[in-house]
Coordinates of C-alpha atoms in Angstrom, one line a residue:
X1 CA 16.5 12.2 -6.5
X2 CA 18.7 12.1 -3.4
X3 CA 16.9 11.4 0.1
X4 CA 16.5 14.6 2.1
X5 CA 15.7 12.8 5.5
X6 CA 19.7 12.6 6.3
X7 CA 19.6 15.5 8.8
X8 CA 17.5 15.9 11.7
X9 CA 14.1 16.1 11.0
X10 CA 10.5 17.1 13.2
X11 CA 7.5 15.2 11.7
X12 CA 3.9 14.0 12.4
X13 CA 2.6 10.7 11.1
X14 CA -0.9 11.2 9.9
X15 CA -2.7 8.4 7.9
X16 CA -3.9 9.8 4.7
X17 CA -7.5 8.7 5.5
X18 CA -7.5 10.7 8.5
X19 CA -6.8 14.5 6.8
X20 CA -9.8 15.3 4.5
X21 CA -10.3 19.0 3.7
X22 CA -13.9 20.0 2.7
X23 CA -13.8 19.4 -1.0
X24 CA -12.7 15.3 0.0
X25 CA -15.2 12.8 -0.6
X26 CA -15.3 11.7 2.7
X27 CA -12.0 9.9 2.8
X28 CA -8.6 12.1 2.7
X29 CA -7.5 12.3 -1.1
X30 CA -3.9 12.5 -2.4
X31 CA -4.9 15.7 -3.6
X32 CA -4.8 17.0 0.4
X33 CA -1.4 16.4 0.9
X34 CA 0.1 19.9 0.1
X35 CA -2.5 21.4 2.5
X36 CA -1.6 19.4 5.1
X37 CA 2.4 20.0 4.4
X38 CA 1.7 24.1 4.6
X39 CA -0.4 23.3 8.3
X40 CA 2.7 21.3 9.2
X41 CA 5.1 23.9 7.8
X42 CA 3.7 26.8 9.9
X43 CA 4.0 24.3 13.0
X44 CA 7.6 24.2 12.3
X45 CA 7.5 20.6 11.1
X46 CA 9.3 19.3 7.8
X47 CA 8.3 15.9 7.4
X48 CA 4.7 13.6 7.1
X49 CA 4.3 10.0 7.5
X50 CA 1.9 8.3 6.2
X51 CA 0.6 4.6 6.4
X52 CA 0.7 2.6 3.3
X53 CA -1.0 3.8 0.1
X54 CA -1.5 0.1 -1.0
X55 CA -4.8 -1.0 -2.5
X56 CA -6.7 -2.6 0.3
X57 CA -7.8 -6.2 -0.4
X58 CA -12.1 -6.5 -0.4
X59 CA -14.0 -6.4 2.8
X60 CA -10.7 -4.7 4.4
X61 CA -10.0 -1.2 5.8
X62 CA -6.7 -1.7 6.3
X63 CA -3.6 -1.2 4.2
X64 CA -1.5 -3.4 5.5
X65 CA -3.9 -6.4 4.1
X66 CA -3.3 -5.2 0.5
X67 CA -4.2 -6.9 -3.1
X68 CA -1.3 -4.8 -4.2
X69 CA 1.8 -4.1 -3.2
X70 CA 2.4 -1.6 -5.8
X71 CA -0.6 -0.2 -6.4
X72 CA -2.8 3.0 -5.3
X73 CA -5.6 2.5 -3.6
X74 CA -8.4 4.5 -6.3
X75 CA -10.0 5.4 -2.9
X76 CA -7.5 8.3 -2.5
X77 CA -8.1 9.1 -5.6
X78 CA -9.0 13.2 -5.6
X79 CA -12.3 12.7 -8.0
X80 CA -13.0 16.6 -8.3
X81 CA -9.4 17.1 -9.8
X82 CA -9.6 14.4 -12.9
X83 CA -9.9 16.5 -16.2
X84 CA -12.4 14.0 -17.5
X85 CA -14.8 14.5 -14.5
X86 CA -14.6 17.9 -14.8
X87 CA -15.7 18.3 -18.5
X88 CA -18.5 16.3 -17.9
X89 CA -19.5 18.9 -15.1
X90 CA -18.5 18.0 -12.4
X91 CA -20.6 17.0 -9.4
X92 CA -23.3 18.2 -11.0
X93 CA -22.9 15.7 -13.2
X94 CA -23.9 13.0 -9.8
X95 CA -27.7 12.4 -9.9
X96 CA -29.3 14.0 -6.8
X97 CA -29.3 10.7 -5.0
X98 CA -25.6 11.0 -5.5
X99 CA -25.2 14.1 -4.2
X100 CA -27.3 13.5 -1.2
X101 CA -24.8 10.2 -0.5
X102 CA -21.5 12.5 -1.4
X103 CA -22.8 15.0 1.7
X104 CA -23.7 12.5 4.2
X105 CA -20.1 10.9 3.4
X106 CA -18.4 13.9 3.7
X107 CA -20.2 14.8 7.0
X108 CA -19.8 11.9 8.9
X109 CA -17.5 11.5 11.9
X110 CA -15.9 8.3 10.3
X111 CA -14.7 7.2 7.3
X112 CA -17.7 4.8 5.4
X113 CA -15.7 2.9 3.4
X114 CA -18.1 1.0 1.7
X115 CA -20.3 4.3 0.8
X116 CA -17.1 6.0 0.0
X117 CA -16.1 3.5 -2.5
X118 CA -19.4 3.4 -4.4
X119 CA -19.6 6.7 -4.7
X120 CA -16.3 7.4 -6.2
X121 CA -16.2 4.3 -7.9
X122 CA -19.0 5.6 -10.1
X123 CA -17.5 8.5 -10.5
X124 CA -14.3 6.9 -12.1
X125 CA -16.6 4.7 -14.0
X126 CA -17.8 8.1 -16.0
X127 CA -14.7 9.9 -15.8
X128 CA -13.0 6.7 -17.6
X129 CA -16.1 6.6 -20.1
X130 CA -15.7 10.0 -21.2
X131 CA -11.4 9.5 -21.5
X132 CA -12.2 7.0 -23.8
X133 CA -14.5 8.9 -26.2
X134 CA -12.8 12.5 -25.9
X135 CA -9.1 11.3 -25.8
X136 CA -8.1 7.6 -25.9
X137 CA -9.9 6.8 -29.2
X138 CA -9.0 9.8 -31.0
X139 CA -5.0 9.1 -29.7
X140 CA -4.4 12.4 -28.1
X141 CA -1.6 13.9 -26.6
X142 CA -3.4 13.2 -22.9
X143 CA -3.7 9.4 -24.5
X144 CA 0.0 9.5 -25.5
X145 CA 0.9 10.0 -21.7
X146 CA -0.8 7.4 -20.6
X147 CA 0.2 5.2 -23.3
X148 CA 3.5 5.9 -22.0
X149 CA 2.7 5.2 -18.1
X150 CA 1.0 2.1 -19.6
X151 CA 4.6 0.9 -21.0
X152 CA 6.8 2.4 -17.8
X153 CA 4.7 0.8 -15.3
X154 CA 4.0 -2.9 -17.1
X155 CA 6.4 -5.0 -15.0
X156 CA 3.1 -4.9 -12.7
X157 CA 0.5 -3.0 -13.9
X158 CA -0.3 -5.4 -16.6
X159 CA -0.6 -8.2 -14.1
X160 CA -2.3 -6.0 -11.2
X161 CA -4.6 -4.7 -14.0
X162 CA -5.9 -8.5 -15.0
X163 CA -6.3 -10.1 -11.7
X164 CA -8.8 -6.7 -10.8
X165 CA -10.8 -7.2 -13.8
X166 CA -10.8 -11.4 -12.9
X167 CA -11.9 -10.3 -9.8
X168 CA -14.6 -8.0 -10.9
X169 CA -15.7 -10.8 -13.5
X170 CA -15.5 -13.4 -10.4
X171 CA -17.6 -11.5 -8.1
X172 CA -14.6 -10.1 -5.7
X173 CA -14.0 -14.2 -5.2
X174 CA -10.4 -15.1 -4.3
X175 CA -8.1 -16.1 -7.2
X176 CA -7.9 -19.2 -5.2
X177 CA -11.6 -19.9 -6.3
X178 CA -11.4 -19.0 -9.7
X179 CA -11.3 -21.6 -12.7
X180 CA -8.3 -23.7 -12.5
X181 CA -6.6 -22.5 -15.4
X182 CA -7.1 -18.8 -14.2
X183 CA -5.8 -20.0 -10.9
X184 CA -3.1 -21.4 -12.2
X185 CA -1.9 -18.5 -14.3
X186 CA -2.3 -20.8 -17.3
X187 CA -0.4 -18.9 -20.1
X188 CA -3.4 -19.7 -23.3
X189 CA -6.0 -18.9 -20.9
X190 CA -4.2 -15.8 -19.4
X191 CA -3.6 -14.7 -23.3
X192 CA -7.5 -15.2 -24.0
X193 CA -8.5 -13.3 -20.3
X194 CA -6.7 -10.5 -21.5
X195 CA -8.4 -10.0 -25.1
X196 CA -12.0 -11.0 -23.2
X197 CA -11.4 -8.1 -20.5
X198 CA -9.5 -5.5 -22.4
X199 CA -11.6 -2.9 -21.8
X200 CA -11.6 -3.7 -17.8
X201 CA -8.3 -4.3 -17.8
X202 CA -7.5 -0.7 -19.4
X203 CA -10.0 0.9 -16.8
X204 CA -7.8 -0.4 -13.8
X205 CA -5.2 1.3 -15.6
X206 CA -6.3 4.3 -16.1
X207 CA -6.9 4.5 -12.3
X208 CA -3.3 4.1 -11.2
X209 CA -2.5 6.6 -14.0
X210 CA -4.7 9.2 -12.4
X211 CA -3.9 8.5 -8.7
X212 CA 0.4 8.8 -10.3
X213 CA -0.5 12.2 -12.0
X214 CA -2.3 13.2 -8.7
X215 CA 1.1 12.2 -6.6
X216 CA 3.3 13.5 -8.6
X217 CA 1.5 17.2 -8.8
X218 CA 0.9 16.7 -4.8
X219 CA 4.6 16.1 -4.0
X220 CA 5.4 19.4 -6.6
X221 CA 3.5 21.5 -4.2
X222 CA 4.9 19.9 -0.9
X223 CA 7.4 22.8 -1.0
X224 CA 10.9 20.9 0.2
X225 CA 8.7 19.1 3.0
X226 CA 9.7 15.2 2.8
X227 CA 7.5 12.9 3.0
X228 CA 7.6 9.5 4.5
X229 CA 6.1 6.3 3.1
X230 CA 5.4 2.7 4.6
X231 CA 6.0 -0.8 3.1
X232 CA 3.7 -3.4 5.0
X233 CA 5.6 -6.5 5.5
X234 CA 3.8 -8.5 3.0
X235 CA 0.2 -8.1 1.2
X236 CA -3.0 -10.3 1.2
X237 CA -2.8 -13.8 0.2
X238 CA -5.7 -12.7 -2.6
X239 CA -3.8 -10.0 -4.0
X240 CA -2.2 -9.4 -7.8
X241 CA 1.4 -9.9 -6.1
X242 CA 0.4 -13.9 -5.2
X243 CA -1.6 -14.9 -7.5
X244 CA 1.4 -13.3 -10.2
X245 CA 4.1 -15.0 -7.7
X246 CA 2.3 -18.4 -6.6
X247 CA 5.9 -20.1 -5.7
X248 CA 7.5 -17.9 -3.8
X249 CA 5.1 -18.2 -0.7
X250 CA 3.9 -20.6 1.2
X251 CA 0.3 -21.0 1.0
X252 CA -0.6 -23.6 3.6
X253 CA 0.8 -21.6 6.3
X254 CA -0.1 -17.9 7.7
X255 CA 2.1 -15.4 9.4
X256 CA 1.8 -14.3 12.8
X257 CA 3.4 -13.5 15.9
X258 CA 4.8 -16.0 18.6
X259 CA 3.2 -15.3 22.1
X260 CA 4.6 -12.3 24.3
X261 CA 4.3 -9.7 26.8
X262 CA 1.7 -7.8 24.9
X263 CA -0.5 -11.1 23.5
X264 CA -0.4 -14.4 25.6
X265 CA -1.6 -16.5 23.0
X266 CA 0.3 -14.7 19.9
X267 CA -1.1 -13.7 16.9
X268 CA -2.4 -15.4 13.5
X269 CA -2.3 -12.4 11.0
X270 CA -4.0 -14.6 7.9
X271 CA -1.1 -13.4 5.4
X272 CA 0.9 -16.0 3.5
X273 CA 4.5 -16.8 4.3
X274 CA 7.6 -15.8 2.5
X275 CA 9.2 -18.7 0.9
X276 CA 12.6 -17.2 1.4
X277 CA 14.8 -19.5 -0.5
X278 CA 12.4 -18.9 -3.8
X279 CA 12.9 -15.2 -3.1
X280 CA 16.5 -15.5 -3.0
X281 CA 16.9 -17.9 -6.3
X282 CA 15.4 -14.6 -8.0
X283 CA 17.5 -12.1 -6.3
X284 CA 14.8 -10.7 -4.2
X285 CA 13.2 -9.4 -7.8
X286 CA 9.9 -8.7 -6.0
X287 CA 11.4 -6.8 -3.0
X288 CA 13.4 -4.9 -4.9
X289 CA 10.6 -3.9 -7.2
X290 CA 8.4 -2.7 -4.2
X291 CA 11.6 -0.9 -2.7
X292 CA 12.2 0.8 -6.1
X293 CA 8.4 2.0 -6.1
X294 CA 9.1 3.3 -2.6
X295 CA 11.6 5.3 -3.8
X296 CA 9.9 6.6 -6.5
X297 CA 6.9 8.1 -4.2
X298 CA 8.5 8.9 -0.9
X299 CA 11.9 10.2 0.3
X300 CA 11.8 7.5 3.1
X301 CA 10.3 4.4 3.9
X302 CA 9.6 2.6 7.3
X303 CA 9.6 -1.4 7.2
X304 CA 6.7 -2.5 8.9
X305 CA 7.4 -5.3 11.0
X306 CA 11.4 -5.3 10.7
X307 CA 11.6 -8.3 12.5
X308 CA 9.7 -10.4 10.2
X309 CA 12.6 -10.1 7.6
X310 CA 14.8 -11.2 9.8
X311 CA 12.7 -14.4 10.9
X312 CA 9.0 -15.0 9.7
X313 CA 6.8 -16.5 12.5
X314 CA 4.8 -19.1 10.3
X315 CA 1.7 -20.8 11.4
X316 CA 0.6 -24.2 9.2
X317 CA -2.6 -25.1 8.9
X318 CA -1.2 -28.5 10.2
X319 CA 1.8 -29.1 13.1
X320 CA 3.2 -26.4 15.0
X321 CA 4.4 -22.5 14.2
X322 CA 7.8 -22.4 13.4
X323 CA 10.6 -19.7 12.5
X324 CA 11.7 -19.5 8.8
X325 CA 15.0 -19.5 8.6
X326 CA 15.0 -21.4 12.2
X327 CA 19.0 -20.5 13.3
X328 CA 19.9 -17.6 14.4
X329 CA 22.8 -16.6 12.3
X330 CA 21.0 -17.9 9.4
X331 CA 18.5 -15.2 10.2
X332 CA 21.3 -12.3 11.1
X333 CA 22.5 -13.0 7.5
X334 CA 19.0 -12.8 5.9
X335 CA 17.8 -9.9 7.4
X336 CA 21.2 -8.1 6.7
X337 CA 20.8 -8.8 2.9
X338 CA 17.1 -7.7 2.8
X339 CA 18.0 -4.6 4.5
X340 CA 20.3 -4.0 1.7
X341 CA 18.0 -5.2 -0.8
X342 CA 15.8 -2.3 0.5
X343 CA 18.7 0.0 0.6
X344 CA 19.7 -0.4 -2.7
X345 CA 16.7 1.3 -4.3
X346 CA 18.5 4.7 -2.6
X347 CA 15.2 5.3 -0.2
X348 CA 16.2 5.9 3.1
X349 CA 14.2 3.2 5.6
X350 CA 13.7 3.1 9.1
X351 CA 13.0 -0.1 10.6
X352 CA 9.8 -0.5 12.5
X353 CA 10.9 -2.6 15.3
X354 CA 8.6 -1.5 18.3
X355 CA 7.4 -4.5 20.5
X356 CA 9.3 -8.1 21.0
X357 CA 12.6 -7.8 18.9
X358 CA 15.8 -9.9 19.6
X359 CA 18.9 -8.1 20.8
X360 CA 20.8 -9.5 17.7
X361 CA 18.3 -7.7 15.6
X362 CA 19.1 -4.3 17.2
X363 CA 23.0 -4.9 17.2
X364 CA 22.3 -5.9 13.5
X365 CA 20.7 -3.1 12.8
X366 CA 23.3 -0.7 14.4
X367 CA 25.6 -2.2 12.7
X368 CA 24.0 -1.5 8.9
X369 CA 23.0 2.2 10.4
X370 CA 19.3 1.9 10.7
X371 CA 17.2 3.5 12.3
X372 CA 14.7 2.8 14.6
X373 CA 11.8 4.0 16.7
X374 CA 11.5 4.6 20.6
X375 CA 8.6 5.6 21.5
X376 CA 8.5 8.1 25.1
X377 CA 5.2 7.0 26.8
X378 CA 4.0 9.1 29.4
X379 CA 3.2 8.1 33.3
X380 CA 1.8 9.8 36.1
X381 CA 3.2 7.5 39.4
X382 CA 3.0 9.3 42.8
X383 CA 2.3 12.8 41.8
X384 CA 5.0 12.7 39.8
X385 CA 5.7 12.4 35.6
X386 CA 8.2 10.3 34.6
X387 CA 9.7 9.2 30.9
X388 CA 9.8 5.2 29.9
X389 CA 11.0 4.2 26.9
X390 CA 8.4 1.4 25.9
X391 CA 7.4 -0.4 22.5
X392 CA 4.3 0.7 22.9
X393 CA 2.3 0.9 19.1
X394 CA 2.9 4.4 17.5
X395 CA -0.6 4.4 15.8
X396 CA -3.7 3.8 16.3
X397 CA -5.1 1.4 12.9
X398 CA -8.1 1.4 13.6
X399 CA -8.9 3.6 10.6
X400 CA -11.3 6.1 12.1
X401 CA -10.8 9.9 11.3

């Protein structure tokens, strides 16, 4: 579908989280999207941003600390619109304790992530349960269209689908604590994991199948507004996409950000580190897999962190940080080829390259055509208001509605 962010466009970025409507379960669902679009509509706007989508990893609120790089978070997940749910009554089907713990989430001033998840998450549970008996086992037409997601998506749902059911057997451990074999992706063990968990393993599936049906009938009702996505720079190091891609980062060292204007000491983020010359001996398969799913969900995508593509700030658990690549025109000539790795899925991106960025970056960038952000902050100085343009952040993350 072509992009239809190539003329000038008035939008809001709202985090998805942050625009529940009163049938949400205390969390904003895909299913509010086309609510949000008409409110934005009458305001004369034509485009929404949101932050990323992306599964968040456990004990994290934030989506830029992902197990997935691919997949929904079931969070979003609009329980009160999944058929099975429905034909098993409802919410009257919750037990009264539930319902009492559905209200509170849904009138509290936050988002209780924790709560939230329980609560839906046994709501899946039964949704899933009835699928199976009314539909899956007696190979319906609804089970022939998610047989056929199943196939479509299995480049990484059948991966993404194992390490959440190894994690659920594991206790929510890291796959870095798992069983060696596990760990180490051996291929008998791996075989044996997924006849063991079969049932789990379809479960997980079954989620992103609901959250895909649930974004595909959202952006249907959008009525012509675009909508733009975000692709974090990279995802937890105990996600599906490591553990599935173990060489092609480097898992003694963390990314961060050197020390600057806005953080003396810089910054240690805890996410592993690109091995860029493994990346490259693949073509950049799993970039351009995670560029082809933005495509497929958004009519635009901003890069988080542009810079980091262009040079990765690497901390080692041993020695000092260091830049990967470490010359400067062998970084101009990276970053240049991952913008068109990007580009070459046909989404339109826009570089996120607020704060500390080189100048070659920004000539690099206006070069390839890419846009950027300035962000017009605001400041009352002798009586008087005046314009800067500063790289100040453009949203708050600290999750809170």
């Amino acid at each position: 579908m072509p992009s239809r962010v190539h003329r000038r466009r008035a939008s809001l970025l709202v985090p998805l989280f942050s625009m529940p409507s009163a049938s949400s379960w205390g969390v904003g669902e895909i299913a509010d999207l086309p609510m949000m679009a008409a409110w934005l509509r009458e305001c004369g706007l034509d485009m929404l941003q949101l932050l990323p989508l992306n599964e968040m990893a456990t004990g994290q609120n934030s989506p830029y600390c992902a197990m997935s790089a691919l997949a929904f978070d079931p969070i979003y997940i609009s329980i009160a619109r999944i058929p099975e749910f429905r034909a098993l009554g409802g919410v009257n089907h919750l037990a009264p304790g539930a319902r009492d713990r559905l209200r509170a989430v849904q009138d509290a001033r936050t988002v209780r992530y924790d709560e939230v998840r329980r609560i839906k998450n046994d709501a899946l549970e039964a949704a899933y349960q009835q699928f199976l008996t009314a539909e899956w086992r007696h190979a319906t037409a609804r089970a022939c269209q998610f047989e056929t997601f199943r196939r479509d998506k299995a480049s990484w749902l059948r991966d993404y689908a194992l390490f959440r059911a190894l994690h659920e057997r594991y206790d929510a451990r890291a796959w870095t604590e798992w069983p060696h074999g596990l760990r180490d992706r051996d291929p008998a063990l791996l075989q044996r994991a997924r006849v063991e968990l079969q049932d789990r393993t379809l479960f997980f599936e079954y989620l992103q199948w609901i959250a895909s049906e649930q974004w595909q009938e959202a952006r249907r009702d959008l009525q012509g507004l675009a909508l733009s996505g975000d692709l974090p720079f990279v995802v937890s190091l105990d996600s599906a996409d490591v553990w599935a891609r173990q060489t092609q980062f480097d898992l003694d060292a963390q990314v961060g950000a050197p020390p600057d204007a806005f953080s003396a000491r810089g910054q240690a983020w805890g996410l592993p580190v690109y091995r860029w010359d493994v990346h490259e001996q693949d073509d950049y398969g799993w970039l351009r897999e995670r560029a082809g799913r933005g495509a497929e969900l958004y009519d635009a995508c901003r890069i988080d962190h542009l810079v980091g593509f262009y040079r990765t700030y690497a901390i080692p658990s041993v020695g000092e940080p260091f830049f990967v690549p470490a010359d400067c025109g062998e970084q101009i000539a990276q970053g240049e080829r991952l913008m068109k790795v990007f580009r070459s899925s046909g989404c339109r991106i826009i570089a996120e390259d607020l704060g500390t960025v080189p100048d070659y970056v920004r000539q690099s960038l206006a070069r390839l055509g890419v846009p950027g952000f300035k962000v017009l902050h605001q400041r009352a100085r002798d009586g008087r208001r005046r314009q800067l343009d500063l790289p100040v952040a453009l949203a708050d993350r600290s999750h809170r509605r």
